[in-house]
Tab-separated table of C-alpha atoms and ligand atoms in Angstrom:
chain	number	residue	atom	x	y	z
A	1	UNK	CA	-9.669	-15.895	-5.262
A	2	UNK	CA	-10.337	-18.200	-8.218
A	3	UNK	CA	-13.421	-19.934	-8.636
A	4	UNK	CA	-15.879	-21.598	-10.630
A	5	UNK	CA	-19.785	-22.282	-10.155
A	6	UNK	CA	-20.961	-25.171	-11.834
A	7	UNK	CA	-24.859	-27.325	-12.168
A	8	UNK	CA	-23.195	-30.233	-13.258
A	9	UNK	CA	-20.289	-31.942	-10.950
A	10	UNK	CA	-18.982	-35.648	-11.505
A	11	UNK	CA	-16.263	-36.084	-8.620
A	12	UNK	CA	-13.413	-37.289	-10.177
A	13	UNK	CA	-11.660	-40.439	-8.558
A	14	UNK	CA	-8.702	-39.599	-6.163
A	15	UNK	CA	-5.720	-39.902	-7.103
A	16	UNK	CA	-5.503	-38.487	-9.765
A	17	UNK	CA	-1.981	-36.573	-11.673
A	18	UNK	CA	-2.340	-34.319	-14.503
A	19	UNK	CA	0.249	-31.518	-15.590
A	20	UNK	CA	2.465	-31.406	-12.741
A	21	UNK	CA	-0.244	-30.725	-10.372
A	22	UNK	CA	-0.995	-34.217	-8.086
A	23	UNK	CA	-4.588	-34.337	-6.553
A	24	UNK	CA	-4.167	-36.547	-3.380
A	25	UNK	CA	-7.108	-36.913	-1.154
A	26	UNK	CA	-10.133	-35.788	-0.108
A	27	UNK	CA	-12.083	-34.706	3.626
A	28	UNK	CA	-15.508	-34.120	3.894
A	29	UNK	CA	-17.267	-32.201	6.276
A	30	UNK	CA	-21.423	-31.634	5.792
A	31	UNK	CA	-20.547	-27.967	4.623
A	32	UNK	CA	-18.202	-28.717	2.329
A	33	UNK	CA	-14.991	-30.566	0.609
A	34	UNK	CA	-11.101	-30.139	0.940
A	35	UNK	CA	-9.271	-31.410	-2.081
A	36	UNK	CA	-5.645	-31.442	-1.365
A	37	UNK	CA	-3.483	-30.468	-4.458
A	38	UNK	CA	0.578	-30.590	-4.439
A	39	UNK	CA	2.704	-28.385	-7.277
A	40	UNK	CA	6.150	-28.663	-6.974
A	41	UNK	CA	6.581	-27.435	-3.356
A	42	UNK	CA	3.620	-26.054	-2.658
A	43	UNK	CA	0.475	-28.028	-0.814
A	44	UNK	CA	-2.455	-26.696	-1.155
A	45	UNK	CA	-6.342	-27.241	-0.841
A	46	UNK	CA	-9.159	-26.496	-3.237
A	47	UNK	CA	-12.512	-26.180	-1.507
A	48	UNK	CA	-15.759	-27.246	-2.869
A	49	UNK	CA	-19.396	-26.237	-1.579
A	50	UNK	CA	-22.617	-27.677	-3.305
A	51	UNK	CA	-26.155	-25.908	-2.616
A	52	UNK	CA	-29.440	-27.241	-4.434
A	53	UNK	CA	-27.770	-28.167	-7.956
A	54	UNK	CA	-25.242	-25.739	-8.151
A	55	UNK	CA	-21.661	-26.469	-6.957
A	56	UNK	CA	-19.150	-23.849	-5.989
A	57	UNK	CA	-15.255	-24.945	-6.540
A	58	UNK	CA	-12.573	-22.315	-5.310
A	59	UNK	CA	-9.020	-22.135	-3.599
A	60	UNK	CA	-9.182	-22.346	-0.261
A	61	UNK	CA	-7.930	-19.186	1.616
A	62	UNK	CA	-5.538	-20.243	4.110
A	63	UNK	CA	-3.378	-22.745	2.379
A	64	UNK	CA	-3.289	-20.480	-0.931
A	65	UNK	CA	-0.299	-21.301	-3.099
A	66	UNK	CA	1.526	-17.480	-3.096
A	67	UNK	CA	1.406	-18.218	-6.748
A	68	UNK	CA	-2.306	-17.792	-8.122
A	69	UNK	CA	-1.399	-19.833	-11.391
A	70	UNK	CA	-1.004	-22.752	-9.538
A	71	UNK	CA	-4.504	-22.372	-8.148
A	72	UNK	CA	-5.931	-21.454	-11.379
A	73	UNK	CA	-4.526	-24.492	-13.192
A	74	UNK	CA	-5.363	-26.924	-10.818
A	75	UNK	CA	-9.265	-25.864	-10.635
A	76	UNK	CA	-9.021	-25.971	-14.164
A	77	UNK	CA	-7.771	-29.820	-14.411
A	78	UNK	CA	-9.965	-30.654	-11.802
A	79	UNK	CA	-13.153	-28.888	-13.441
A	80	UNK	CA	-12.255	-30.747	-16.515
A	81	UNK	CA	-11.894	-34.162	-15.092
A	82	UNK	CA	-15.481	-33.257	-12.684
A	83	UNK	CA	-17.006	-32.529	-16.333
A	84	UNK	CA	-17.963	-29.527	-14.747
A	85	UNK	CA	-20.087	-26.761	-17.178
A	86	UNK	CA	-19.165	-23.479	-15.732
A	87	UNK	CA	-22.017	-20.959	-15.226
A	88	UNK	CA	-19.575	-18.603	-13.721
A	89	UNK	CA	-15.217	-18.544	-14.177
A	90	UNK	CA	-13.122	-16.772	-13.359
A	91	UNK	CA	-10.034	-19.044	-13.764
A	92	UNK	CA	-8.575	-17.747	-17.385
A	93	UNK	CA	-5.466	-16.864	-16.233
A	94	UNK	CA	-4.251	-12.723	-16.668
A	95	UNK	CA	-1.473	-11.602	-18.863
A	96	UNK	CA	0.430	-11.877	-15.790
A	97	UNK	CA	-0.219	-15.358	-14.136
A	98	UNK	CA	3.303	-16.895	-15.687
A	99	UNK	CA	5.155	-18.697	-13.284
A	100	UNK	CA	7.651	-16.455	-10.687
A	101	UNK	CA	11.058	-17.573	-11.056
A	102	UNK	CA	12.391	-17.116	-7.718
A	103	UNK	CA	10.455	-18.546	-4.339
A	104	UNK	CA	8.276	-16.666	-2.712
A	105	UNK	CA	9.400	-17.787	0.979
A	106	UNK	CA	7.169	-19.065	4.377
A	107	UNK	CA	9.950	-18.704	6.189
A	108	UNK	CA	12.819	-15.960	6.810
A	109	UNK	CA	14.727	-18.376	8.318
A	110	UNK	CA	15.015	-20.860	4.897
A	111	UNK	CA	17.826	-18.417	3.722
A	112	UNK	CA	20.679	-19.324	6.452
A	113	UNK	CA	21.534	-15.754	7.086
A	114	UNK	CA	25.348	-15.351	8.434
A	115	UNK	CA	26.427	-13.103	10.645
A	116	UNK	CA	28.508	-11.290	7.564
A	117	UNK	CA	24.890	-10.370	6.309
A	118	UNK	CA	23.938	-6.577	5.723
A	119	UNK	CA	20.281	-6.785	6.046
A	120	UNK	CA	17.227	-4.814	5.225
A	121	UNK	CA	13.745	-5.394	6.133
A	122	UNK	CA	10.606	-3.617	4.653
A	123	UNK	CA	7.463	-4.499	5.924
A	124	UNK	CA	4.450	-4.339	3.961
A	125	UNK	CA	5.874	-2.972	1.314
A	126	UNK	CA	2.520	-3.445	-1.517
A	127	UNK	CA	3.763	-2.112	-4.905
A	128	UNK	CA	7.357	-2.600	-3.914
A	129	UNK	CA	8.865	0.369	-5.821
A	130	UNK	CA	10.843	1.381	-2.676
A	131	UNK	CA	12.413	-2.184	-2.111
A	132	UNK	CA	13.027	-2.665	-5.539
A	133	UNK	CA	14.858	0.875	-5.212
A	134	UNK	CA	16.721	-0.425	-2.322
A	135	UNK	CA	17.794	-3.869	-3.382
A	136	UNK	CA	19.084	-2.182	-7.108
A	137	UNK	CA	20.861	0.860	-5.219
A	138	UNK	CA	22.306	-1.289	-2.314
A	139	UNK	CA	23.438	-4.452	-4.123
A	140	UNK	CA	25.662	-5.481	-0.750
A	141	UNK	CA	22.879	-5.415	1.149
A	142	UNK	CA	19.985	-8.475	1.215
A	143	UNK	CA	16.451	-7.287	1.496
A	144	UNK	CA	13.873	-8.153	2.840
A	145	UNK	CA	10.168	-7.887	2.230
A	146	UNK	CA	7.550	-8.862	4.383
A	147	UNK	CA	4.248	-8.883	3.114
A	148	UNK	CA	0.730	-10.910	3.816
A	149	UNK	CA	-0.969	-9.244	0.379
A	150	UNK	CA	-0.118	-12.599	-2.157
A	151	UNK	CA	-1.218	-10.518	-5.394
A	152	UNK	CA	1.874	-7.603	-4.239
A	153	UNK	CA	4.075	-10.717	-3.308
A	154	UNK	CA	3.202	-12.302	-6.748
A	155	UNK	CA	3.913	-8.981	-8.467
A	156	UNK	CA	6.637	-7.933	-6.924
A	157	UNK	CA	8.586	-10.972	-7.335
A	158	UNK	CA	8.122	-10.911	-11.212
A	159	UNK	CA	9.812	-7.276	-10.739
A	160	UNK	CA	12.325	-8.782	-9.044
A	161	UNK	CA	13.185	-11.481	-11.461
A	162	UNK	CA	12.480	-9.287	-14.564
A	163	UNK	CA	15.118	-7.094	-12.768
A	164	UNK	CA	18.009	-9.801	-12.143
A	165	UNK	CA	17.854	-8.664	-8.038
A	166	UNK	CA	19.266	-11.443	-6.485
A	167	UNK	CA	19.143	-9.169	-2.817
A	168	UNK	CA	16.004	-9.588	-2.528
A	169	UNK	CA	14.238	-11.726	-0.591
A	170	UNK	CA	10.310	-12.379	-0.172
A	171	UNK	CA	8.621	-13.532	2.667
A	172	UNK	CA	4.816	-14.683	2.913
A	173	UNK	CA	4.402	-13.597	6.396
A	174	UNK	CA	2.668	-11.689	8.936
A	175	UNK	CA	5.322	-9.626	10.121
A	176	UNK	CA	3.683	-9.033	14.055
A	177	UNK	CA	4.274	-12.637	14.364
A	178	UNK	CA	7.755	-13.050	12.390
A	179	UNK	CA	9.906	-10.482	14.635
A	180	UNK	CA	10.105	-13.268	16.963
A	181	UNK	CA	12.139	-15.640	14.709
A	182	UNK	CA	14.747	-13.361	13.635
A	183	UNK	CA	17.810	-13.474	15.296
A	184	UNK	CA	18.967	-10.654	17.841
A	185	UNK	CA	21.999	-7.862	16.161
A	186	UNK	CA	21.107	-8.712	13.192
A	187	UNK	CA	19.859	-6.165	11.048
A	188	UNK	CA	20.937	-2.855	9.728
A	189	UNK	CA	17.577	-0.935	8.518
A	190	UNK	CA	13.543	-1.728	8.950
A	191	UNK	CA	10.952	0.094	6.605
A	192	UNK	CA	7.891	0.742	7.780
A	193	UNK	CA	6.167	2.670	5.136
A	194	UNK	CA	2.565	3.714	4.941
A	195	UNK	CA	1.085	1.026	7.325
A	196	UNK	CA	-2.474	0.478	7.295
A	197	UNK	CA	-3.364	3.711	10.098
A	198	UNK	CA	-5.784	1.251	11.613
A	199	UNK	CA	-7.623	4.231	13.191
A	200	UNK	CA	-10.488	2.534	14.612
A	201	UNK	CA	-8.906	-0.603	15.845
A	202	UNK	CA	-5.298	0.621	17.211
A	203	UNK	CA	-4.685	-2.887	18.009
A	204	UNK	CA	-4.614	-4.197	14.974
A	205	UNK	CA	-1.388	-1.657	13.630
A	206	UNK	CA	1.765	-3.523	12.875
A	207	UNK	CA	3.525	-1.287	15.490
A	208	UNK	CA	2.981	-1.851	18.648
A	209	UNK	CA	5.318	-1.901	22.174
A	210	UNK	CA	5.568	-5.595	21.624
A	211	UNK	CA	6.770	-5.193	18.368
A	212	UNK	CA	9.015	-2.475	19.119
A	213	UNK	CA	10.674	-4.180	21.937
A	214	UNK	CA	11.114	-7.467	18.884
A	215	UNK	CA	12.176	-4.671	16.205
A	216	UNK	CA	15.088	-2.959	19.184
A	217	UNK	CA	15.805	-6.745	19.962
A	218	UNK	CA	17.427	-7.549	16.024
A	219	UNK	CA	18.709	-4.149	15.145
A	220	UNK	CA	22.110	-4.148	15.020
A	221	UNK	CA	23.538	-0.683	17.506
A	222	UNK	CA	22.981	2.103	15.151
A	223	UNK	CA	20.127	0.267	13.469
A	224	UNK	CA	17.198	1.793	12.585
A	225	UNK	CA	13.388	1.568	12.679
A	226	UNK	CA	11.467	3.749	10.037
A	227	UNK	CA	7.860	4.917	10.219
A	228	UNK	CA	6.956	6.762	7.250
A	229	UNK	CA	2.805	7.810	6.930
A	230	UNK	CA	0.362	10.235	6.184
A	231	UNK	CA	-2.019	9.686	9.226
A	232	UNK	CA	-1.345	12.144	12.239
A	233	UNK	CA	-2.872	9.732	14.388
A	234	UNK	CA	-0.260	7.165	13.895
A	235	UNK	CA	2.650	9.286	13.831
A	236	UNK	CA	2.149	10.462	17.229
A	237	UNK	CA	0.637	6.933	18.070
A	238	UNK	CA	4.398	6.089	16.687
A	239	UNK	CA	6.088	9.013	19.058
A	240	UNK	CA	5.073	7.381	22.165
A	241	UNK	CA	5.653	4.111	21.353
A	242	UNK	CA	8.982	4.340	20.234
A	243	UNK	CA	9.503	7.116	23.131
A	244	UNK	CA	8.914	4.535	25.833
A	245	UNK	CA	12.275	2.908	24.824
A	246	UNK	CA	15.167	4.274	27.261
A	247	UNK	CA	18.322	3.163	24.525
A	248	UNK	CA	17.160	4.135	21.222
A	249	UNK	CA	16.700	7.782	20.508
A	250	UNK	CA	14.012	9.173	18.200
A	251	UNK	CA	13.761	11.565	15.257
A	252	UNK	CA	11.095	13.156	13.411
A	253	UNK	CA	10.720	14.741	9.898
A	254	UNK	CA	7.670	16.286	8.134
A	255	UNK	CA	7.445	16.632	4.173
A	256	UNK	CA	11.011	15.257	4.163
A	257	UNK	CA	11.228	13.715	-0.044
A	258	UNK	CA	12.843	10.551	-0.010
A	259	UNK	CA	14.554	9.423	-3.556
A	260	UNK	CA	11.382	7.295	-4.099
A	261	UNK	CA	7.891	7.793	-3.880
A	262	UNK	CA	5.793	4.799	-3.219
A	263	UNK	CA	2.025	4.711	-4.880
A	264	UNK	CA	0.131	5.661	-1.562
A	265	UNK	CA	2.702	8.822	-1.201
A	266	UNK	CA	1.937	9.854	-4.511
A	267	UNK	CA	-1.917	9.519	-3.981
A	268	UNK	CA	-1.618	11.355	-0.411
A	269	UNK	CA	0.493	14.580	-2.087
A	270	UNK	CA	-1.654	14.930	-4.775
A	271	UNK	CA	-4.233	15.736	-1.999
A	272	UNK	CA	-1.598	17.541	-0.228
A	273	UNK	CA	-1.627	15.762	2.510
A	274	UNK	CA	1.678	15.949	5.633
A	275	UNK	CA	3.735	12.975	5.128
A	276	UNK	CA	5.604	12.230	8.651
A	277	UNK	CA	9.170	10.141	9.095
A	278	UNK	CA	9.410	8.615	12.732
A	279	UNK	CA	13.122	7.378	12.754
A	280	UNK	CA	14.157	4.736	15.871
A	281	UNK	CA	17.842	4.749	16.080
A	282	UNK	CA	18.989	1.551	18.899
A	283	UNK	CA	21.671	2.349	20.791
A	284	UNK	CA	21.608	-1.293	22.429
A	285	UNK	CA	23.477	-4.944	22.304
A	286	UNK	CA	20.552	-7.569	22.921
A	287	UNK	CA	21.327	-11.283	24.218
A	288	UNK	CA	22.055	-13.667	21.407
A	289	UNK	CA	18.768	-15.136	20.050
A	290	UNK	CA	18.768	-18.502	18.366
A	291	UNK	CA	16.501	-18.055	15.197
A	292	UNK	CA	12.812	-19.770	16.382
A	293	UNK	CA	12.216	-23.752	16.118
A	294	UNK	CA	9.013	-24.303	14.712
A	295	UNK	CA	6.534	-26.138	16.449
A	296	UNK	CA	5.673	-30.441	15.941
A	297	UNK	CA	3.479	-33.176	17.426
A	298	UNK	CA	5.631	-35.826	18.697
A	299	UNK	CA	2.767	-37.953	19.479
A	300	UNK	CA	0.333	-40.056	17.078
A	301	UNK	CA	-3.070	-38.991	18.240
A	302	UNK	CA	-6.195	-41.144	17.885
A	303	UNK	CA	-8.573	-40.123	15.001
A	304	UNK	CA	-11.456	-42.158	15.944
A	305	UNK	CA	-11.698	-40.558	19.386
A	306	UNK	CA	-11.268	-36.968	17.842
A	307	UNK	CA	-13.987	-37.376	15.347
A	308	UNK	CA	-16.285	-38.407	18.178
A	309	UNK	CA	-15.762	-35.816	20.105
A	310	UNK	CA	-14.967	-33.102	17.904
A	311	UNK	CA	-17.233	-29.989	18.322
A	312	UNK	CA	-15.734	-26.094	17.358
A	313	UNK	CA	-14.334	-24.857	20.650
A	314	UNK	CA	-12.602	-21.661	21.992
A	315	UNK	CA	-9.971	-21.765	24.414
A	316	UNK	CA	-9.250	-18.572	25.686
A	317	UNK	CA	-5.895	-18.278	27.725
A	318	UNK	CA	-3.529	-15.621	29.419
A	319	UNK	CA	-2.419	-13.527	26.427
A	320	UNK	CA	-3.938	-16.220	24.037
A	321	UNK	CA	-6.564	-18.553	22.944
A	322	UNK	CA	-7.067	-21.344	20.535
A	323	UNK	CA	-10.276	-21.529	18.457
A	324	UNK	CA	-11.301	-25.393	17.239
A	325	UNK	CA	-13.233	-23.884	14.157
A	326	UNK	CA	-14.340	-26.856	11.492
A	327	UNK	CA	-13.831	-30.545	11.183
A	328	UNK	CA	-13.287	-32.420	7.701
A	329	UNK	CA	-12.325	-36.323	7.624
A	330	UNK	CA	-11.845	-38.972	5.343
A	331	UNK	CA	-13.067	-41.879	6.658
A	332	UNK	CA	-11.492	-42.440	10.223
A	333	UNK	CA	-7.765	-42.194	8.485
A	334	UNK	CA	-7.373	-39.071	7.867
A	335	UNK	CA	-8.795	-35.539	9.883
A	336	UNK	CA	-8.172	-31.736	9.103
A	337	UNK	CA	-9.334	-29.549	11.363
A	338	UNK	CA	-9.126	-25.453	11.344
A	339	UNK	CA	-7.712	-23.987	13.506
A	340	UNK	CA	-6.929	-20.049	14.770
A	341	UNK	CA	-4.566	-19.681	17.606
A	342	UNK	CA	-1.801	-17.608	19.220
A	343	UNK	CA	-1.457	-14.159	20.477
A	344	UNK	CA	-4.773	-12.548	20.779
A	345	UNK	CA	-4.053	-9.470	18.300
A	346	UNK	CA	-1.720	-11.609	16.086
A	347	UNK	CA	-3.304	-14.748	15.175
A	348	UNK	CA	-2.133	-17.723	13.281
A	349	UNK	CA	-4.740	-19.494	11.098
A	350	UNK	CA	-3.827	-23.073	10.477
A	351	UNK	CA	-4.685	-26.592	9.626
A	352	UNK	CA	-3.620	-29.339	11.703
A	353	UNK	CA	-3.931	-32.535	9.534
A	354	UNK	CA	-3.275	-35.795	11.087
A	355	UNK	CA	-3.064	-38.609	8.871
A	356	UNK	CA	-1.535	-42.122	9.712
A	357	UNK	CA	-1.663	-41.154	13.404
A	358	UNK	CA	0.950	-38.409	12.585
A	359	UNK	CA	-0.369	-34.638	13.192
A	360	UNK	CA	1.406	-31.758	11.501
A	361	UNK	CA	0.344	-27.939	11.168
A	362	UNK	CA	-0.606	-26.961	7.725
A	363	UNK	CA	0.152	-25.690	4.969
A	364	UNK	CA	2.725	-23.968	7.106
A	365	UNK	CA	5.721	-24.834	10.122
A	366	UNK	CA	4.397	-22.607	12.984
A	367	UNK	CA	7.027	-20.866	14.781
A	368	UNK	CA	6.989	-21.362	18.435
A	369	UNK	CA	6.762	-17.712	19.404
A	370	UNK	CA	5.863	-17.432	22.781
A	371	UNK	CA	1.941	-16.849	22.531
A	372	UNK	CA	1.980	-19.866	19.957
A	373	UNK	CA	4.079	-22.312	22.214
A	374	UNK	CA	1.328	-21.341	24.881
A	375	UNK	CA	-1.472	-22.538	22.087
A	376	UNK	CA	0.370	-25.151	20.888
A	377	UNK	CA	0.242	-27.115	24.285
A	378	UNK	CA	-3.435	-26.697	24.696
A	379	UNK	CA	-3.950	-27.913	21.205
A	380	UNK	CA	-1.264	-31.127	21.720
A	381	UNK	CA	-3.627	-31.754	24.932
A	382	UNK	CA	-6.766	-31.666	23.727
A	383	UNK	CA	-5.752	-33.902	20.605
A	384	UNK	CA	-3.893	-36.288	23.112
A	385	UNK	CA	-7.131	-36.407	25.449
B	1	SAM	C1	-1.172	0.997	2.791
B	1	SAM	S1	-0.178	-0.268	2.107
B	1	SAM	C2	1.384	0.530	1.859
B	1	SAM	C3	2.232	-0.192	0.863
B	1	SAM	C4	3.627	0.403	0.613
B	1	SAM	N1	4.456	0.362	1.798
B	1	SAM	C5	3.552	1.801	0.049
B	1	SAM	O1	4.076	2.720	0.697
B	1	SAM	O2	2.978	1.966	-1.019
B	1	SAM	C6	0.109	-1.317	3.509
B	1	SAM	C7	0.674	-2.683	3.134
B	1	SAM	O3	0.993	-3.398	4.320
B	1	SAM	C8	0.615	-4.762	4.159
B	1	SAM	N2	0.406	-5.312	5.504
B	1	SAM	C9	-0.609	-5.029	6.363
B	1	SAM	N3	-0.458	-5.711	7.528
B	1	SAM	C10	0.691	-6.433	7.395
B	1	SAM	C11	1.384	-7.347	8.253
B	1	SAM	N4	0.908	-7.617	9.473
B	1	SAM	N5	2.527	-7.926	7.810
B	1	SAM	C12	2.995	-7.639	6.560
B	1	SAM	N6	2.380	-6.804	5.700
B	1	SAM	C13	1.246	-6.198	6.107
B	1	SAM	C14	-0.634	-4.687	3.309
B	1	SAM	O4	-0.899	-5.916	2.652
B	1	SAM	C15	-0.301	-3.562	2.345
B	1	SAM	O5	0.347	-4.024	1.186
């Protein structure tokens, strides 16, 4: 993440505009700062923590821009205008921080899929050499790639444009919670290629029956779900997952070559290690699924009484819970507070800013899956209370 530490800090005056990048506002809590920056399309906050004389400025994790240029120029202006005198940078930006072409999407939704669409989906797909392989060999098709890793997402959307592949679509996601929002009979293929095995913590794997049941739901009949991984324990964690599905049959290779090789398989048979395909084939037509609203506030809570009686809070529900974490304001107008929230395994992290009496989710829409609609009422109480 970039950052810069600096022993001498001036804060600029808000608002501020300087090379594209708009500096709007700022919330204080007594831990630290939120600076909110907007580029283009993209909102975002810069975070800034002071100890003794020494001031630490950095991009703030949850609302970072999916390009990191946008984050390193805007610390950069707002260094500058702070007169700050960096003891430590590291905000030059690489050979590769020029600006992506093509969006990087927040939402799979954004691209009005029709029914005429012949869609792939790979999830997690890190160095992206066997999407990119896909998109170029299957230029009918649109694909998808699902990925939560913003350096891969940055990278392989420069591919992508370098490339001309106008198939291929990237989504800043995590892809347990984004099953939900696709529609049902929808799609033809879905990668699944060297997950993270997740030995330790099974629950954590982006397989699961609850994702299964999601995957079975928008595969078209014939469509297919593909497990491909080096870790025994997840193939046969994969096996009985899969198995416990009564239409969709199962099939199971071992050392089968595909026409690509992806980084990790290269690194796993250099140490000659079994590579294992787990193929879901669905055999079923699922009820018609609108794609997923997104979830609002259609109330304007009171900001005075929340900052009185705002203290971090866990709410743990049936199936979910919804952690109250930190509290910034500025003055009584405006209020950020983070949030976590959702499905136990599969949570959202999330600002809800409320400014002018109007509360929104940020820097994100929230889909309204059903663990989140279950969160989302306990949060629109408690801010109502
Ligand atoms: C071990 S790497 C494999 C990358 C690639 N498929 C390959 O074969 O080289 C796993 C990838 O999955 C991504 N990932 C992990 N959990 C994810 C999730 N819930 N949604 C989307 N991507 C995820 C990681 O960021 C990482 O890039």
């Amino acid at each position: 993440m970039p950052n810069f530490i600096t022993d001498n800090f001036t804060p600029p005056l808000l608002p501020f505009s300087e090379g594209g990048y708009d500096f709007l506002w700022e919330a204080a809590s007594p831990a630290s700062h939120y600076v909110l920056v907007r580029k283009e399309k993209a909102e975002f906050f810069i975070t800034i923590k002071s100890k003794d004389n020494n001031h630490v400025i950095k991009g703030e994790k949850i609302s970072r821009p999916s390009q990191v240029l946008f984050l390193q120029q805007a610390l950069q202006i707002y260094a500058n205008r702070a007169k700050c005198n960096a003891l430590f940078s590291n905000l030059k930006p690489s050979k590769n921080s020029r600006k992506i072409k093509n969006s990087i999407s927040k939402d799979i939704n954004e691209q009005n899929h029709t029914s005429s669409d012949e869609i792939y989906i790979e999830i997690g797909f890190g160095s992206g050499r066997h999407l990119l392989y896909q998109a170029k060999n299957n230029p009918q098709k649109k694909v998808i790639g699902i990925e939560i890793h913003k350096p891969s997402l940055e990278q392989v959307a420069r591919q992508r444009d370098a490339l001309g592949l106008e198939n291929v679509v990237l989504v800043d996601y995590d892809s347990r919670i984004l099953m939900e929002s696709l529609p049902s009979n929808s799609v033809e293929k879905i990668f699944v290629h060297f997950p993270v095995p997740w030995d330790k913590k099974p629950h954590r794997r982006v397989i699961s029956d609850y994702f299964v049941e999601e995957a079975l739901r928008v595969l078209k009949t014939g469509g297919t779900l593909e497990l491909r991984t080096d870790s025994e324990l997840y193939f046969t964690y994969a096996v009985d997952t899969f198995l416990k599905n009564e239409k969709a049959d199962v099939r199971i290779f071992k050392n089968f070559d595909l026409e690509i090789s992806s980084k990790y398989e290269d690194r796993w048979k250099r140490l000659e290690k079994n590579i294992y395909d787990v193929i879901l084939t669905n055999h079923q037509t699922s009820v018609e699924q609108e794609p997923l609203n997104t979830l609002h506030f259609d109330f304007s809570p009171n900001t005075d009484k929340i900052i009185s009686r705002f203290s971090p809070k866990l709410f743990k529900g049936e199936g979910f819970f919804v952690h109250f974490e930190t509290l910034h304001t500025k003055g009584n107008e405006v209020v950020v507070i983070k949030t976590a929230f959702g499905a136990n395994e599969r949570a959202e992290h999330s600002f809800i800013i409320i400014d002018k009496n109007k509360a929104a989710y940020f820097p994100n829409n929230i889909y309204a899956t059903k663990a989140n609609k279950m969160a989302h009422k306990i949060i629109a109480e408690w801010l109502h209370e």
